[in-house]
């Protein structure tokens, strides 16, 4: 491409020279013929000669015509070349610059990085590649529209330009992803930290538009071609960018709104995460996700009143995996709806074999609640599996409430109209306001187990749990206590009021098969009219699902 361009330019220049050559030749001829013809003309005017030679006079006129033609052609071509060059320059700029923010784009950034890296090498300096990604940009776009989203990006580019030193090269790589590269003294990596800290201070001040307050945070990853020992590890621009990307991803995974430098272990982490993603997708197709059940008890009478369904992944490579590992990934990769549906279908099929007085609770992810059709889908599932809606309770967490309260409210209302109960899980760990609690029609509050386990500590007061119980009484919302592990806690809770509860004191979550055996013994299993449509789950003999990530990592290489 570049070669073609050069050829074209050269072609123009050649034509240029030909036109100039014709004009020059004409001038030389003009001087030659003019030198003979003009004295003859002058002499003939004084009556001293017979006038100019016709042939020479014609040649002279022809020369004059040629000079005029050649000159005009030369001028035209020069103008044409100028215009073409400026158009080419414009096109080159457009292909290198992001039109919205005026920063370099991904392609030109790669080139600029490589160039700066070579310069740094020659000067004995190190190069830092800093990757910046907004944390909540999709949300800003969805809530305020793309025009505001664009303004935020332009504002961000301005802030970055303003806060970064002149020598930093800034680019918008796409969407809400920015990056800059900067040379620094090998022994003073902290300079990069300082610049990055300054960005964190300035970014929240970006305005979307008048009257639109946008809350901005960003995650940053930094990679350098200079390792800790001060040696320059020869990594090219692409490797640097890849590493900064991994570091940025690490910042996101560790809670967003932070920055970190790339470390080699992060690459393994990413590989591990990719392996889990692939495993989850495959597991969905192979029906590897199964429901476990935890008993819910009326604390006063000690009667079993229901079960909470807790997801488990029976992975052929990893064994029984905890939902704390795979649910967040399933949410991230967009399969949580499908996963939850598979689990619910299995749980409904199990629960139809239990005594009809036993309820079933299922946890619903905030991601599922973003689907405006969630309530309809759930009700359709209930009808399809002939499961009475009044036996189902869904558990949502407080984080659902600050996403789109309006939509959650109408979803809760339509589910409750159909008889499904809704409880607020892990209460006390999020930010639900009293106003939200008053206006949202929950059927119960579940006190998070972190507060319940505090009761075990003899010095700790039971004030928080007490306060939540009286809040529940005041709002007319029954309370469920999670994580009851011993008799001492149970006695304390009993003294606080009429509560329901669950916890290891009553048993750990168990497989569908074990639940059936338990209910059979208690005479609370209805005669199954047909065999369960799902195959009995294989018993792994493992009580605890794998939670520790390092244990998993040793399996996923
Ligand atoms: P959760 O809904 O608050 O569930 C209670 C968790 O506490 C369960 O962990 C349970 O095993 C554990 N637990 C219960 N009693 C005790 C106790 O006495 N002591 C201790 N230390 N722990 C106790 P699990 O099964 O690992 O589930 C963790 C979380 O994963 C659940 O918290 C829930 O938020 C989520 N989850 C589980 N299944 C699903 C699902 O199907 N969908 C969604 N979206 N989330 C799920
Ligand atoms: Mg729960
Ligand atoms: Mg809970």
Coordinates of C-alpha atoms and ligand atoms in Angstrom, one line a residue:
X1 CA 0.0 0.0 0.0
X2 CA 2.7 2.4 1.1
X3 CA 4.7 1.3 -1.9
X4 CA 1.9 2.1 -4.2
X5 CA 1.5 5.5 -2.7
X6 CA 5.2 6.3 -3.2
X7 CA 4.9 5.1 -6.8
X8 CA 2.0 7.4 -7.4
X9 CA 3.7 10.4 -5.9
X10 CA 6.8 9.6 -7.9
X11 CA 4.6 9.4 -11.1
X12 CA 3.2 12.8 -10.4
X13 CA 6.7 14.2 -9.9
X14 CA 7.8 12.7 -13.2
X15 CA 4.9 14.3 -15.1
X16 CA 5.8 17.5 -13.3
X17 CA 9.4 17.3 -14.5
X18 CA 8.3 16.5 -18.1
X19 CA 6.1 19.6 -18.2
X20 CA 8.9 21.7 -16.7
X21 CA 11.4 20.2 -19.2
X22 CA 9.1 21.1 -22.1
X23 CA 8.9 24.6 -20.9
X24 CA 12.6 24.8 -20.3
X25 CA 13.4 23.4 -23.8
X26 CA 11.0 25.9 -25.2
X27 CA 12.7 28.7 -23.4
X28 CA 16.1 27.6 -24.7
X29 CA 14.8 27.4 -28.2
X30 CA 13.1 30.7 -27.7
X31 CA 16.4 32.3 -26.8
X32 CA 18.1 30.6 -29.8
X33 CA 15.5 31.6 -32.4
X34 CA 14.6 34.8 -30.7
X35 CA 18.3 35.8 -30.8
X36 CA 18.2 35.6 -34.6
X37 CA 14.6 36.7 -35.4
X38 CA 14.4 39.7 -33.1
X39 CA 17.4 41.6 -34.5
X40 CA 16.0 40.8 -38.0
X41 CA 12.7 42.3 -36.9
X42 CA 14.3 45.4 -35.4
X43 CA 16.5 45.9 -38.5
X44 CA 13.4 45.5 -40.8
X45 CA 11.6 48.1 -38.7
X46 CA 14.4 50.6 -39.4
X47 CA 14.2 49.6 -43.1
X48 CA 17.5 48.0 -43.1
X49 CA 16.6 44.4 -43.9
X50 CA 14.1 42.2 -45.6
X51 CA 12.4 41.1 -42.4
X52 CA 12.7 37.9 -40.4
X53 CA 12.9 34.5 -41.9
X54 CA 9.4 33.0 -42.1
X55 CA 10.4 29.6 -40.8
X56 CA 12.3 31.1 -37.8
X57 CA 9.5 33.6 -37.1
X58 CA 7.0 30.7 -37.0
X59 CA 9.4 28.6 -34.8
X60 CA 9.6 31.6 -32.4
X61 CA 5.8 31.9 -32.2
X62 CA 5.6 28.2 -31.7
X63 CA 8.2 28.5 -28.9
X64 CA 6.1 31.3 -27.2
X65 CA 3.0 29.0 -27.4
X66 CA 5.0 26.1 -26.0
X67 CA 6.4 28.3 -23.1
X68 CA 2.9 29.4 -22.2
X69 CA 1.5 25.9 -22.5
X70 CA 4.4 24.4 -20.5
X71 CA 4.2 27.0 -17.8
X72 CA 0.4 26.6 -17.3
X73 CA 0.7 22.8 -17.3
X74 CA 3.5 23.1 -14.7
X75 CA 1.4 25.3 -12.5
X76 CA -1.7 23.0 -12.9
X77 CA 0.3 19.9 -12.0
X78 CA 2.0 21.5 -9.1
X79 CA -1.4 22.6 -7.7
X80 CA -2.9 19.1 -8.3
X81 CA 0.0 17.5 -6.5
X82 CA -0.4 19.9 -3.6
X83 CA -4.1 19.0 -3.3
X84 CA -3.4 15.3 -3.5
X85 CA -0.7 15.5 -0.9
X86 CA -3.0 17.3 1.5
X87 CA -5.8 14.8 0.9
X88 CA -3.4 11.9 1.5
X89 CA -2.2 13.6 4.7
X90 CA -5.8 14.1 5.8
X91 CA -6.6 10.4 5.1
X92 CA -3.5 9.3 6.9
X93 CA -4.5 11.4 9.9
X94 CA -8.0 10.0 9.9
X95 CA -6.7 6.5 9.8
X96 CA -4.4 7.2 12.8
X97 CA -6.7 9.3 15.0
X98 CA -9.8 8.5 16.9
X99 CA -12.4 10.9 15.5
X100 CA -14.4 11.3 18.7
X101 CA -11.5 12.2 21.1
X102 CA -8.7 13.2 18.7
X103 CA -6.4 10.7 20.5
X104 CA -4.4 8.1 18.5
X105 CA -6.3 4.9 17.7
X106 CA -5.3 1.3 18.4
X107 CA -3.3 0.9 15.1
X108 CA -1.3 4.0 15.4
X109 CA -0.7 3.4 19.1
X110 CA 1.0 0.1 18.3
X111 CA 3.3 1.9 16.0
X112 CA 3.9 4.8 18.4
X113 CA 4.7 2.3 21.2
X114 CA 7.2 0.4 19.1
X115 CA 8.9 3.6 18.1
X116 CA 9.1 4.9 21.6
X117 CA 10.3 1.6 22.9
X118 CA 13.2 1.7 20.4
X119 CA 14.0 5.2 21.4
X120 CA 13.9 4.3 25.1
X121 CA 16.2 1.4 24.5
X122 CA 18.7 3.7 22.8
X123 CA 18.4 6.2 25.7
X124 CA 18.6 3.6 28.4
X125 CA 15.2 4.4 29.6
X126 CA 12.2 2.1 30.4
X127 CA 8.8 2.3 28.9
X128 CA 5.5 2.0 30.7
X129 CA 2.3 1.0 28.9
X130 CA -0.8 2.1 30.9
X131 CA -4.2 0.6 30.1
X132 CA -7.3 2.4 31.3
X133 CA -10.8 1.1 31.3
X134 CA -13.9 2.8 32.8
X135 CA -15.7 0.5 35.2
X136 CA -19.3 1.5 34.7
X137 CA -19.4 2.9 31.2
X138 CA -22.0 0.5 29.9
X139 CA -24.3 1.5 32.7
X140 CA -23.8 5.2 31.9
X141 CA -24.6 4.6 28.3
X142 CA -27.7 2.5 29.1
X143 CA -29.0 5.0 31.7
X144 CA -28.2 8.3 29.9
X145 CA -27.9 7.5 26.3
X146 CA -25.0 7.4 23.9
X147 CA -24.8 11.1 23.4
X148 CA -23.9 11.5 27.1
X149 CA -21.7 8.5 26.9
X150 CA -19.7 10.2 24.1
X151 CA -19.4 13.4 26.1
X152 CA -18.0 11.4 29.0
X153 CA -15.4 9.9 26.7
X154 CA -14.4 13.3 25.3
X155 CA -14.2 14.6 28.9
X156 CA -12.1 11.7 29.9
X157 CA -9.7 12.3 27.0
X158 CA -9.4 15.9 27.9
X159 CA -8.7 15.1 31.5
X160 CA -6.1 12.6 30.5
X161 CA -4.4 15.0 28.2
X162 CA -4.5 17.7 30.8
X163 CA -3.0 15.5 33.6
X164 CA -0.4 13.6 31.7
X165 CA 3.0 15.0 30.9
X166 CA 3.5 16.3 27.3
X167 CA 5.8 13.4 26.4
X168 CA 3.1 10.7 27.1
X169 CA 1.5 9.3 24.0
X170 CA -2.3 8.9 24.6
X171 CA -4.7 6.7 22.6
X172 CA -8.3 5.5 22.7
X173 CA -8.2 1.9 21.9
X174 CA -11.9 1.5 21.4
X175 CA -15.1 1.9 23.5
X176 CA -14.2 3.1 27.0
X177 CA -10.6 1.8 26.7
X178 CA -7.8 4.3 26.7
X179 CA -4.0 3.8 27.0
X180 CA -0.9 5.8 27.3
X181 CA 2.8 5.1 26.9
X182 CA 5.5 7.0 28.6
X183 CA 9.3 6.7 29.0
X184 CA 10.7 6.8 32.5
X185 CA 13.9 6.5 34.4
X186 CA 14.5 2.8 35.0
X187 CA 15.0 3.4 38.7
X188 CA 12.0 5.6 39.2
X189 CA 8.9 3.5 38.4
X190 CA 7.2 5.5 41.1
X191 CA 6.8 8.4 38.6
X192 CA 4.3 6.3 36.7
X193 CA 2.4 5.6 40.0
X194 CA 2.3 9.3 40.7
X195 CA 0.8 10.1 37.3
X196 CA -1.7 7.3 37.6
X197 CA -2.7 8.5 41.1
X198 CA -3.3 12.0 39.7
X199 CA -5.7 10.5 37.1
X200 CA -7.7 8.8 39.8
X201 CA -8.1 12.1 41.5
X202 CA -9.3 13.9 38.4
X203 CA -11.5 11.4 36.7
X204 CA -14.6 11.6 39.0
X205 CA -14.9 15.3 38.1
X206 CA -15.8 14.6 34.5
X207 CA -19.3 15.9 33.6
X208 CA -21.6 14.0 31.2
X209 CA -23.7 17.1 30.5
X210 CA -25.6 19.7 32.5
X211 CA -27.8 18.2 35.1
X212 CA -26.5 14.7 34.4
X213 CA -24.3 13.5 37.2
X214 CA -22.2 10.5 36.2
X215 CA -20.2 8.6 38.7
X216 CA -17.0 7.5 37.1
X217 CA -14.4 5.1 38.3
X218 CA -11.7 3.3 36.3
X219 CA -9.5 0.3 36.4
X220 CA -5.9 0.6 35.3
X221 CA -3.2 -1.9 34.4
X222 CA 0.5 -1.0 33.9
X223 CA 3.2 -3.0 32.2
X224 CA 6.8 -2.1 31.7
X225 CA 9.6 -3.4 29.5
X226 CA 11.8 -3.1 32.6
X227 CA 11.6 -5.8 35.2
X228 CA 12.2 -5.3 39.0
X229 CA 15.8 -6.2 38.7
X230 CA 16.3 -3.3 36.4
X231 CA 17.1 -5.4 33.3
X232 CA 15.4 -4.6 30.2
X233 CA 13.4 -7.7 29.2
X234 CA 13.0 -7.4 25.5
X235 CA 9.2 -7.3 25.1
X236 CA 7.7 -5.7 22.0
X237 CA 4.8 -3.3 21.9
X238 CA 2.3 -6.1 21.5
X239 CA 3.5 -8.0 24.5
X240 CA 3.5 -4.8 26.6
X241 CA -0.1 -4.1 25.6
X242 CA -1.2 -7.6 26.3
X243 CA 0.5 -7.5 29.8
X244 CA -1.1 -4.1 30.6
X245 CA -4.4 -5.6 29.6
X246 CA -4.0 -8.5 31.9
X247 CA -3.0 -6.2 34.8
X248 CA -6.1 -4.0 34.1
X249 CA -8.3 -7.1 34.1
X250 CA -6.7 -8.0 37.4
X251 CA -7.7 -4.6 38.8
X252 CA -11.2 -5.2 37.7
X253 CA -11.4 -8.6 39.3
X254 CA -10.0 -7.2 42.6
X255 CA -12.9 -4.8 43.0
X256 CA -12.4 -2.2 40.2
X257 CA -11.4 1.5 40.8
X258 CA -7.8 0.6 41.3
X259 CA -4.5 0.1 39.5
X260 CA -1.8 -2.6 39.5
X261 CA 1.4 -3.4 37.7
X262 CA 1.6 -6.6 35.7
X263 CA 3.1 -9.6 37.4
X264 CA 3.8 -12.9 35.7
X265 CA 1.4 -14.8 38.0
X266 CA -1.5 -12.8 36.6
X267 CA -1.0 -14.5 33.3
X268 CA -1.6 -17.9 34.9
X269 CA -4.6 -16.5 36.7
X270 CA -6.1 -15.5 33.4
X271 CA -5.4 -18.9 31.9
X272 CA -7.0 -20.4 34.9
X273 CA -10.1 -18.2 34.5
X274 CA -10.3 -19.0 30.8
X275 CA -10.2 -22.7 31.7
X276 CA -13.1 -22.2 34.1
X277 CA -15.1 -20.3 31.5
X278 CA -14.7 -23.1 29.0
X279 CA -15.5 -25.7 31.7
X280 CA -18.7 -23.9 32.7
X281 CA -19.9 -23.6 29.1
X282 CA -19.2 -27.3 28.5
X283 CA -20.7 -28.2 31.9
X284 CA -23.9 -26.5 30.9
X285 CA -24.2 -28.7 27.9
X286 CA -23.4 -31.8 29.9
X287 CA -25.8 -31.1 32.8
X288 CA -23.0 -30.9 35.3
X289 CA -24.8 -28.3 37.4
X290 CA -26.9 -29.8 40.1
X291 CA -29.0 -28.5 43.0
X292 CA -28.0 -29.1 46.7
X293 CA -30.4 -28.3 49.4
X294 CA -30.1 -26.7 52.9
X295 CA -32.8 -27.1 55.5
X296 CA -34.8 -24.2 56.7
X297 CA -36.1 -24.6 60.2
X298 CA -38.8 -23.0 62.4
X299 CA -36.5 -22.1 65.4
X300 CA -39.3 -22.2 67.9
X301 CA -40.7 -25.7 67.1
X302 CA -37.6 -27.1 65.4
X303 CA -39.7 -28.2 62.4
X304 CA -38.4 -28.4 58.9
X305 CA -40.3 -25.8 56.9
X306 CA -38.3 -25.6 53.7
X307 CA -35.1 -26.0 51.7
X308 CA -32.9 -23.4 50.1
X309 CA -31.5 -24.7 46.8
X310 CA -27.8 -24.0 46.5
X311 CA -26.0 -24.7 43.2
X312 CA -23.1 -27.0 42.8
X313 CA -20.9 -27.8 39.8
X314 CA -20.0 -31.4 39.5
X315 CA -17.0 -31.0 37.3
X316 CA -15.3 -34.1 36.0
X317 CA -11.9 -32.4 36.4
X318 CA -12.5 -30.4 39.6
X319 CA -15.0 -32.3 41.6
X320 CA -17.8 -30.5 43.4
X321 CA -17.3 -26.8 42.9
X322 CA -18.8 -24.0 45.1
X323 CA -21.2 -21.5 43.6
X324 CA -19.0 -18.7 45.0
X325 CA -16.5 -19.7 42.2
X326 CA -18.7 -20.4 39.2
X327 CA -21.7 -18.0 39.7
X328 CA -19.7 -14.8 39.2
X329 CA -18.1 -16.2 36.1
X330 CA -21.4 -17.5 34.8
X331 CA -22.7 -13.9 35.3
X332 CA -19.8 -12.4 33.5
X333 CA -20.0 -14.7 30.5
X334 CA -23.8 -14.3 30.2
X335 CA -24.9 -17.8 31.0
X336 CA -26.4 -17.3 34.4
X337 CA -30.0 -17.3 33.1
X338 CA -29.5 -20.6 31.4
X339 CA -27.7 -22.1 34.4
X340 CA -30.3 -20.9 36.9
X341 CA -33.1 -22.3 34.7
X342 CA -31.4 -25.7 34.5
X343 CA -31.1 -25.8 38.3
X344 CA -34.6 -24.7 38.9
X345 CA -36.1 -27.3 36.6
X346 CA -34.2 -30.0 38.6
X347 CA -35.2 -28.5 41.9
X348 CA -38.9 -28.3 40.9
X349 CA -38.8 -31.9 39.9
X350 CA -37.3 -32.9 43.3
X351 CA -39.6 -30.6 45.3
X352 CA -42.8 -32.1 43.8
X353 CA -41.8 -35.3 45.6
X354 CA -41.6 -33.6 49.0
X355 CA -44.5 -32.9 51.4
X356 CA -46.5 -30.0 49.9
X357 CA -46.0 -28.0 53.1
X358 CA -42.2 -27.8 52.4
X359 CA -41.1 -24.6 50.6
X360 CA -38.3 -24.2 48.1
X361 CA -36.1 -21.1 48.1
X362 CA -33.9 -20.3 45.1
X363 CA -31.2 -17.6 44.8
X364 CA -31.6 -15.2 41.9
X365 CA -28.7 -13.2 40.5
X366 CA -28.9 -9.4 40.0
X367 CA -28.0 -10.1 36.4
X368 CA -31.1 -12.2 35.9
X369 CA -33.2 -9.3 37.4
X370 CA -32.0 -7.0 34.6
X371 CA -34.0 -9.2 32.1
X372 CA -37.4 -7.5 31.9
X373 CA -38.9 -10.9 31.0
X374 CA -37.6 -12.6 34.1
X375 CA -40.9 -12.8 35.9
X376 CA -42.7 -14.2 32.9
X377 CA -40.0 -16.8 32.3
X378 CA -40.1 -17.9 35.9
X379 CA -43.9 -18.2 35.9
X380 CA -43.7 -20.2 32.6
X381 CA -41.3 -22.6 34.2
X382 CA -43.6 -23.1 37.2
X383 CA -46.5 -23.9 34.9
X384 CA -44.4 -26.2 32.7
X385 CA -43.3 -28.2 35.7
X386 CA -46.5 -28.1 37.5
X387 CA -44.9 -26.6 40.6
X388 CA -47.3 -24.5 42.8
X389 CA -46.1 -20.9 42.9
X390 CA -47.0 -20.5 46.6
X391 CA -44.3 -23.1 47.5
X392 CA -41.6 -21.0 45.8
X393 CA -39.5 -18.3 47.3
X394 CA -36.9 -16.3 45.4
X395 CA -33.9 -14.7 47.3
X396 CA -32.5 -11.6 45.9
X397 CA -29.6 -9.6 47.3
X398 CA -29.4 -5.9 48.2
X399 CA -27.1 -5.2 45.2
X400 CA -30.2 -5.7 42.9
X401 CA -31.8 -2.7 44.5
X402 CA -29.4 0.0 43.4
X403 CA -29.4 -1.1 39.8
X404 CA -33.0 -0.3 38.8
X405 CA -35.3 -0.2 41.7
X406 CA -38.3 0.7 39.5
X407 CA -38.0 -2.5 37.4
X408 CA -37.2 -4.7 40.4
X409 CA -40.2 -3.3 42.2
X410 CA -42.6 -4.1 39.4
X411 CA -41.0 -7.5 38.9
X412 CA -41.4 -8.3 42.6
X413 CA -45.0 -7.1 42.5
X414 CA -45.9 -9.3 39.5
X415 CA -44.3 -12.4 41.1
X416 CA -46.1 -11.8 44.4
X417 CA -49.4 -11.4 42.5
X418 CA -48.8 -14.9 41.2
X419 CA -48.1 -16.3 44.7
X420 CA -44.3 -16.4 44.6
X421 CA -42.6 -15.1 47.8
X422 CA -39.6 -12.8 47.6
X423 CA -37.0 -12.5 50.3
X424 CA -34.0 -10.1 50.7
X425 CA -30.9 -12.3 51.2
X426 CA -27.7 -11.4 53.0
X427 CA -29.4 -8.5 54.6
X428 CA -27.1 -6.0 56.3
X429 CA -24.1 -6.5 53.9
X430 CA -25.4 -4.1 51.2
X431 CA -26.8 -0.6 51.0
X432 CA -30.6 -1.0 51.0
X433 CA -32.2 2.1 52.6
X434 CA -35.0 2.0 55.0
X435 CA -37.1 3.8 52.4
X436 CA -36.4 0.9 49.9
X437 CA -37.3 -1.6 52.5
X438 CA -40.5 0.2 53.3
X439 CA -41.5 0.5 49.7
X440 CA -40.4 -2.9 48.4
X441 CA -42.8 -5.6 49.2
X442 CA -40.5 -8.3 50.5
X443 CA -41.9 -11.3 52.3
X444 CA -38.9 -11.8 54.5
X445 CA -35.4 -10.6 55.4
X446 CA -32.5 -13.0 55.8
X447 CA -29.9 -11.8 58.2
X448 CA -26.4 -12.4 56.8
X449 CA -24.5 -15.1 58.5
X450 CA -21.6 -12.7 59.3
X451 CA -23.9 -11.0 61.9
X452 CA -25.1 -14.3 63.3
X453 CA -21.6 -15.7 63.7
X454 CA -20.7 -12.6 65.6
X455 CA -23.1 -13.8 68.3
X456 CA -20.6 -16.6 69.1
X457 CA -18.2 -14.0 70.4
X458 CA -19.0 -13.6 74.1
X459 CA -17.8 -9.9 74.0
X460 CA -19.8 -9.0 71.0
X461 CA -23.1 -7.6 71.6
X462 CA -26.2 -8.9 69.8
X463 CA -27.3 -5.4 69.1
X464 CA -27.1 -5.6 65.3
X465 CA -29.1 -8.8 65.1
X466 CA -31.5 -7.4 67.7
X467 CA -31.9 -4.2 65.7
X468 CA -32.6 -6.2 62.5
X469 CA -35.2 -8.3 64.2
X470 CA -37.0 -5.3 65.6
X471 CA -36.7 -3.7 62.1
X472 CA -38.4 -6.8 60.7
X473 CA -41.1 -6.6 63.3
X474 CA -41.7 -3.0 62.6
X475 CA -41.9 -3.5 58.9
X476 CA -44.0 -6.7 59.4
X477 CA -41.4 -8.8 57.6
X478 CA -40.5 -12.2 59.1
X479 CA -36.8 -12.8 59.6
X480 CA -34.7 -15.8 58.7
X481 CA -31.3 -16.2 60.4
X482 CA -28.5 -17.7 58.3
X483 CA -25.5 -19.6 59.4
X484 CA -26.6 -21.0 62.8
X485 CA -23.7 -23.2 63.8
X486 CA -24.3 -24.0 67.4
X487 CA -26.8 -24.3 70.2
X488 CA -25.5 -21.1 71.9
X489 CA -26.4 -19.0 68.9
X490 CA -29.7 -20.8 68.6
X491 CA -30.7 -20.0 72.2
X492 CA -29.8 -16.4 71.7
X493 CA -31.8 -16.1 68.5
X494 CA -34.8 -17.8 70.1
X495 CA -34.7 -15.2 72.9
X496 CA -35.1 -12.5 70.3
X497 CA -38.4 -13.5 68.8
X498 CA -40.1 -15.9 66.5
X499 CA -37.6 -16.6 63.8
X500 CA -36.8 -19.1 61.1
X501 CA -33.2 -20.1 60.5
X502 CA -30.8 -22.3 58.7
X503 CA -27.2 -23.4 59.3
X504 CA -24.7 -26.2 59.8
X505 CA -26.4 -26.9 63.2
X506 CA -29.2 -28.5 61.2
X507 CA -27.0 -29.9 58.6
X508 CA -24.8 -28.9 55.6
X509 CA -26.4 -28.5 52.2
X510 CA -27.0 -32.0 50.8
X511 CA -27.7 -33.7 47.5
X512 CA -31.3 -34.3 46.2
X513 CA -30.8 -38.0 46.9
X514 CA -29.9 -37.4 50.6
X515 CA -32.9 -35.0 50.9
X516 CA -35.2 -37.7 49.6
X517 CA -33.8 -40.2 52.2
X518 CA -34.2 -37.6 55.0
X519 CA -37.8 -36.9 54.1
X520 CA -38.6 -40.6 53.6
X521 CA -37.4 -41.3 57.1
X522 CA -39.5 -38.4 58.4
X523 CA -42.6 -39.6 56.5
X524 CA -42.6 -36.4 54.5
X525 CA -42.0 -37.7 51.1
X526 CA -45.2 -38.0 48.9
X527 CA -45.5 -41.2 46.9
X528 CA -43.9 -40.3 43.6
X529 CA -46.5 -40.7 40.9
X530 CA -43.7 -41.3 38.4
X531 CA -40.0 -41.8 38.6
X532 CA -38.1 -38.5 38.9
X533 CA -37.3 -37.3 35.4
X534 CA -33.7 -36.6 36.4
X535 CA -31.2 -39.3 37.0
X536 CA -30.3 -39.7 40.7
X537 CA -27.1 -37.6 41.3
X538 CA -24.0 -39.5 41.9
X539 CA -22.7 -39.2 45.4
X540 CA -19.2 -37.9 45.5
X541 CA -18.7 -38.5 49.2
X542 CA -17.4 -35.0 49.3
X543 CA -19.1 -32.8 51.9
X544 CA -17.6 -29.5 51.1
X545 CA -17.5 -28.1 47.6
X546 CA -14.1 -26.8 46.5
X547 CA -13.9 -23.2 47.5
X548 CA -10.2 -22.4 47.7
X549 CA -9.1 -21.1 44.3
X550 CA -5.6 -22.4 44.7
X551 CA -7.0 -26.0 45.1
X552 CA -8.8 -25.5 41.8
X553 CA -5.7 -24.0 40.2
X554 CA -3.7 -27.1 40.8
X555 CA -6.2 -29.1 38.8
X556 CA -6.6 -26.6 35.9
X557 CA -3.1 -26.2 34.5
Ligands
LIG1 P1 -26.5 -17.7 50.3 O1 -27.7 -17.7 49.5 O2 -26.4 -16.7 51.4 O3 -26.4 -19.2 50.9 C1 -26.0 -19.5 52.1 C2 -24.5 -19.9 52.0 O4 -24.1 -20.1 53.4 C3 -24.4 -21.3 51.4 O5 -23.1 -21.3 50.8 C4 -24.4 -22.2 52.5 O6 -23.7 -23.4 52.3 C5 -23.6 -21.4 53.6 N1 -24.0 -21.8 54.9 C6 -25.2 -22.2 55.3 N2 -25.2 -22.4 56.7 C7 -23.9 -22.1 57.1 C8 -23.3 -22.2 58.4 O7 -23.8 -22.5 59.4 N3 -22.0 -21.8 58.4 C9 -21.3 -21.5 57.3 N4 -20.0 -21.1 57.4 N5 -21.9 -21.4 56.1 C10 -23.2 -21.7 56.0 P2 -22.9 -21.8 49.3 O8 -23.7 -23.0 49.0 O9 -21.4 -21.9 49.1 O10 -23.5 -20.6 48.5 C11 -22.9 -19.4 48.5 C12 -23.7 -18.4 47.8 O11 -23.8 -18.6 46.4 C13 -25.1 -18.3 48.3 O12 -25.2 -17.6 49.4 C14 -25.8 -17.6 47.1 O13 -25.6 -16.2 47.2 C15 -25.0 -18.1 45.9 N6 -25.7 -19.1 45.2 C16 -25.8 -20.5 45.5 N7 -26.6 -21.1 44.6 C17 -27.0 -20.1 43.7 C18 -27.8 -20.1 42.6 O14 -28.4 -21.2 42.1 N8 -28.0 -18.9 41.9 C19 -27.4 -17.8 42.3 N9 -27.6 -16.7 41.6 N10 -26.6 -17.8 43.4 C20 -26.4 -18.9 44.1
LIG2 MG1 -29.6 -17.4 49.7
LIG3 MG1 -27.5 -15.6 52.3

